[in-house]
mmCIF file of C-alpha atoms in Angstrom:
data_model
loop_
_atom_site.group_PDB
_atom_site.id
_atom_site.type_symbol
_atom_site.label_atom_id
_atom_site.label_comp_id
_atom_site.label_asym_id
_atom_site.label_seq_id
_atom_site.Cartn_x
_atom_site.Cartn_y
_atom_site.Cartn_z
ATOM 1 C CA MET H 1 0.000 0.000 0.000
ATOM 2 C CA ALA H 2 2.962 2.332 0.498
ATOM 3 C CA ASP H 3 3.708 2.107 -3.222
ATOM 4 C CA LEU H 4 0.118 3.037 -4.015
ATOM 5 C CA LYS H 5 0.245 6.069 -1.729
ATOM 6 C CA SER H 6 3.570 7.293 -3.105
ATOM 7 C CA SER H 7 2.282 6.856 -6.677
ATOM 8 C CA PHE H 8 -0.924 8.689 -5.773
ATOM 9 C CA VAL H 9 0.935 11.639 -4.232
ATOM 10 C CA ALA H 10 3.396 11.790 -7.157
ATOM 11 C CA PHE H 11 0.572 11.913 -9.709
ATOM 12 C CA CYS H 12 -1.285 14.589 -7.727
ATOM 13 C CA ASP H 13 1.882 16.670 -7.453
ATOM 14 C CA ALA H 14 2.644 16.234 -11.155
ATOM 15 C CA THR H 15 -0.847 17.334 -12.147
ATOM 16 C CA LYS H 16 -1.049 20.281 -9.743
ATOM 17 C CA LYS H 17 2.160 21.339 -7.991
ATOM 18 C CA GLY H 18 2.010 20.813 -4.235
ATOM 19 C CA SER H 19 -1.356 19.053 -4.289
ATOM 20 C CA ASP H 20 -2.112 15.827 -2.464
ATOM 21 C CA LYS H 21 -5.677 15.504 -3.775
ATOM 22 C CA ALA H 22 -6.784 13.941 -7.040
ATOM 23 C CA SER H 23 -9.221 15.527 -9.460
ATOM 24 C CA ASP H 24 -11.153 13.498 -12.039
ATOM 25 C CA LYS H 25 -8.404 14.297 -14.540
ATOM 26 C CA THR H 26 -5.704 13.032 -12.159
ATOM 27 C CA ILE H 27 -7.603 9.797 -11.480
ATOM 28 C CA LYS H 28 -7.985 9.223 -15.214
ATOM 29 C CA LYS H 29 -4.228 9.777 -15.690
ATOM 30 C CA ILE H 30 -3.411 7.385 -12.828
ATOM 31 C CA PHE H 31 -5.689 4.685 -14.238
ATOM 32 C CA THR H 32 -4.379 5.131 -17.785
ATOM 33 C CA ASP H 33 -0.666 5.196 -16.918
ATOM 34 C CA CYS H 34 -0.915 2.358 -14.383
ATOM 35 C CA GLY H 35 -2.938 0.090 -16.653
ATOM 36 C CA VAL H 36 -6.016 -0.090 -14.412
ATOM 37 C CA PHE H 37 -8.379 0.300 -17.370
ATOM 38 C CA LYS H 38 -6.771 -2.668 -19.109
ATOM 39 C CA ALA H 39 -6.700 -4.773 -15.930
ATOM 40 C CA LEU H 40 -10.400 -4.159 -15.232
ATOM 41 C CA LYS H 41 -11.467 -4.095 -18.895
ATOM 42 C CA LEU H 42 -13.228 -0.745 -18.431
ATOM 43 C CA THR H 43 -12.954 2.645 -20.154
ATOM 44 C CA SER H 44 -12.424 6.211 -19.047
ATOM 45 C CA ASN H 45 -16.155 6.860 -19.576
ATOM 46 C CA ASP H 46 -16.926 4.121 -17.050
ATOM 47 C CA MET H 47 -14.523 5.815 -14.647
ATOM 48 C CA ASP H 48 -16.158 9.247 -15.114
ATOM 49 C CA ILE H 49 -19.588 7.790 -14.364
ATOM 50 C CA SER H 50 -18.210 5.917 -11.365
ATOM 51 C CA VAL H 51 -16.494 9.029 -9.960
ATOM 52 C CA SER H 52 -19.739 11.005 -10.218
ATOM 53 C CA SER H 53 -21.781 8.291 -8.522
ATOM 54 C CA PHE H 54 -19.135 7.813 -5.795
ATOM 55 C CA LYS H 55 -18.929 11.547 -5.040
ATOM 56 C CA GLY H 56 -22.719 11.771 -4.906
ATOM 57 C CA LYS H 57 -23.046 8.758 -2.631
ATOM 58 C CA GLU H 58 -20.281 9.922 -0.289
ATOM 59 C CA LYS H 59 -21.353 13.597 -0.492
ATOM 60 C CA ILE H 60 -17.889 14.690 -1.581
ATOM 61 C CA LYS H 61 -17.369 18.033 -3.270
ATOM 62 C CA GLY H 62 -14.116 18.683 -5.068
ATOM 63 C CA ASP H 63 -11.070 16.452 -5.268
ATOM 64 C CA LEU H 64 -10.378 13.141 -3.512
ATOM 65 C CA ASP H 65 -7.685 12.697 -0.867
ATOM 66 C CA TYR H 66 -5.796 9.407 -0.517
ATOM 67 C CA ASN H 67 -8.321 7.674 1.770
ATOM 68 C CA GLN H 68 -11.237 8.723 -0.417
ATOM 69 C CA PHE H 69 -9.285 7.532 -3.465
ATOM 70 C CA CYS H 70 -8.811 4.087 -1.853
ATOM 71 C CA ASN H 71 -12.554 3.932 -1.140
ATOM 72 C CA PHE H 72 -13.255 4.995 -4.726
ATOM 73 C CA LEU H 73 -10.920 2.269 -6.001
ATOM 74 C CA LYS H 74 -12.965 -0.328 -4.087
ATOM 75 C CA HIS H 75 -16.169 1.212 -5.464
ATOM 76 C CA PHE H 76 -14.796 1.143 -9.021
ATOM 77 C CA CYS H 77 -13.652 -2.484 -8.691
ATOM 78 C CA ALA H 78 -17.072 -3.471 -7.352
ATOM 79 C CA GLU H 79 -18.667 -1.825 -10.389
ATOM 80 C CA ALA H 80 -16.304 -3.773 -12.652
ATOM 81 C CA ALA H 81 -17.453 -6.987 -10.982
ATOM 82 C CA THR H 82 -21.142 -6.095 -11.395
ATOM 83 C CA LYS H 83 -20.593 -5.361 -15.082
ATOM 84 C CA LYS H 84 -19.146 -8.898 -15.385
ATOM 85 C CA LYS H 85 -15.880 -7.570 -16.756
ATOM 86 C CA VAL H 86 -13.900 -9.326 -13.990
ATOM 87 C CA GLU H 87 -14.614 -12.329 -11.782
ATOM 88 C CA SER H 88 -14.863 -10.576 -8.403
ATOM 89 C CA ALA H 89 -14.304 -7.214 -6.770
ATOM 90 C CA ASP H 90 -11.401 -8.576 -4.708
ATOM 91 C CA LYS H 91 -9.555 -9.802 -7.802
ATOM 92 C CA ALA H 92 -10.215 -6.491 -9.521
ATOM 93 C CA GLU H 93 -8.826 -4.536 -6.581
ATOM 94 C CA GLU H 94 -5.747 -6.757 -6.440
ATOM 95 C CA ALA H 95 -5.150 -6.348 -10.186
ATOM 96 C CA SER H 96 -5.465 -2.566 -9.996
ATOM 97 C CA GLN H 97 -3.084 -2.291 -7.020
ATOM 98 C CA GLU H 98 -0.504 -4.500 -8.746
ATOM 99 C CA ALA H 99 -0.740 -2.319 -11.842
ATOM 100 C CA ALA H 100 -0.076 0.773 -9.739
ATOM 101 C CA SER H 101 2.846 -0.738 -7.824
ATOM 102 C CA LYS H 102 4.663 -1.799 -11.040
ATOM 103 C CA ASP H 103 4.228 1.632 -12.523
ATOM 104 C CA GLY H 104 7.217 3.066 -14.328
ATOM 105 C CA ALA H 105 5.379 6.219 -15.403
ATOM 106 C CA THR H 106 5.589 7.683 -11.904
ATOM 107 C CA LYS H 107 9.333 7.228 -11.874
ATOM 108 C CA ARG H 108 9.652 8.914 -15.271
ATOM 109 C CA LEU H 109 7.440 11.804 -14.183
ATOM 110 C CA THR H 110 9.394 12.513 -11.028
ATOM 111 C CA ASP H 111 12.953 11.855 -12.265
ATOM 112 C CA VAL H 112 14.463 15.238 -13.120
ATOM 113 C CA LYS H 113 17.631 13.674 -14.566
ATOM 114 C CA GLY H 114 15.765 12.972 -17.787
ATOM 115 C CA TYR H 115 14.621 16.553 -18.292
ATOM 116 C CA THR H 116 16.320 18.592 -21.001
ATOM 117 C CA GLY H 117 16.376 22.180 -22.222
ATOM 118 C CA ALA H 118 14.401 24.791 -20.332
ATOM 119 C CA HIS H 119 12.699 22.184 -18.139
ATOM 120 C CA LYS H 120 16.067 21.081 -16.784
ATOM 121 C CA GLU H 121 16.634 24.572 -15.359
ATOM 122 C CA ARG H 122 13.385 24.472 -13.346
ATOM 123 C CA PHE H 123 14.640 21.815 -10.904
ATOM 124 C CA ASP H 124 17.569 21.513 -8.529
ATOM 125 C CA ALA H 125 19.870 18.796 -9.889
ATOM 126 C CA ASP H 126 20.840 17.439 -6.466
ATOM 127 C CA SER H 127 17.512 17.218 -4.638
ATOM 128 C CA GLY H 128 15.101 17.138 -7.573
ATOM 129 C CA LYS H 129 12.943 19.810 -5.957
ATOM 130 C CA GLY H 130 11.475 22.600 -8.049
ATOM 131 C CA LYS H 131 13.057 26.041 -7.908
ATOM 132 C CA GLY H 132 9.678 27.800 -8.020
ATOM 133 C CA LYS H 133 9.500 31.225 -9.652
ATOM 134 C CA GLU H 134 13.285 31.324 -9.864
ATOM 135 C CA GLY H 135 13.284 28.411 -12.301
ATOM 136 C CA ARG H 136 10.401 29.701 -14.450
ATOM 137 C CA GLU H 137 11.307 33.322 -15.079
ATOM 138 C CA ASP H 138 14.363 35.366 -15.853
ATOM 139 C CA VAL H 139 14.121 38.147 -13.308
ATOM 140 C CA ALA H 140 15.790 41.354 -14.497
ATOM 141 C CA LYS H 141 17.861 43.285 -11.999
ATOM 142 C CA ASN H 142 16.686 46.856 -11.806
ATOM 143 C CA GLU H 143 20.079 48.300 -10.995
ATOM 144 C CA GLY H 144 22.307 50.825 -12.681
ATOM 145 C CA TYR H 145 21.662 53.753 -14.948
ATOM 146 C CA VAL H 146 19.152 51.982 -17.173
ATOM 147 C CA SER H 147 17.666 48.517 -16.948
ATOM 148 C CA GLY H 148 19.938 45.930 -18.481
ATOM 149 C CA TYR H 149 23.097 48.067 -18.066
ATOM 150 C CA LYS H 150 25.949 45.572 -17.810
ATOM 151 C CA ASN H 151 28.823 47.680 -16.469
ATOM 152 C CA ALA H 152 27.311 48.867 -13.205
ATOM 153 C CA ASP H 153 29.778 50.082 -10.562
ATOM 154 C CA THR H 154 32.781 50.117 -12.972
ATOM 155 C CA TYR H 155 33.240 53.891 -13.265
ATOM 156 C CA ASP H 156 35.380 54.176 -10.127
ATOM 157 C CA GLU H 157 37.606 51.290 -11.250
ATOM 158 C CA ALA H 158 38.307 52.978 -14.598
ATOM 159 C CA LYS H 159 39.358 56.221 -12.858
ATOM 160 C CA LYS H 160 41.975 54.538 -10.662
#
C-alpha cells in the first residue's frame, strides 16, 4: 500500500504542484498510466460515471484525498465486478493495485535527470525539488543607470 500512496501523491503533485488531492483528470491519468483500465477491462467513460456516482453517494465536493481515493478504487472495482468484466471485486482490486505498484510512469514523471532544455533549469539537480519562480522566469535586476546596463559600478575602477 505504500507504493500506491507514493504513486498517488506523485501523480497529484505532477498534475497540480504541491497538491495531495486527485481531481477526475488526475484519477484518469493514474488509471491510464498504471494500466487499471486494461486490468479491469473498463474505459475512461466508465470511470467518469463511477467518480460522479461515488462523489454523490459519499457527499464529496471537489477532489479526492488518498483515503477517499482508496474507497473509490474499491467502489470502481465493485462496479467492474457487477458489469461482469472481472470475476470478483477482490480480484479487480488486487489487479489494480498491482498495476499501480509496477508503474514506471511515476518514476519517469518525477525523475528530473531525464529533463532537457528549459525544463532542466526548473529543478535543482541534487535534490530534484522545483526552484519555483526562480526556475520559471528570468528576473531582471533593476540596478544601474538603465535597466539591463551591464557595467554597473565600474566607473570608479576605470578612474583609478
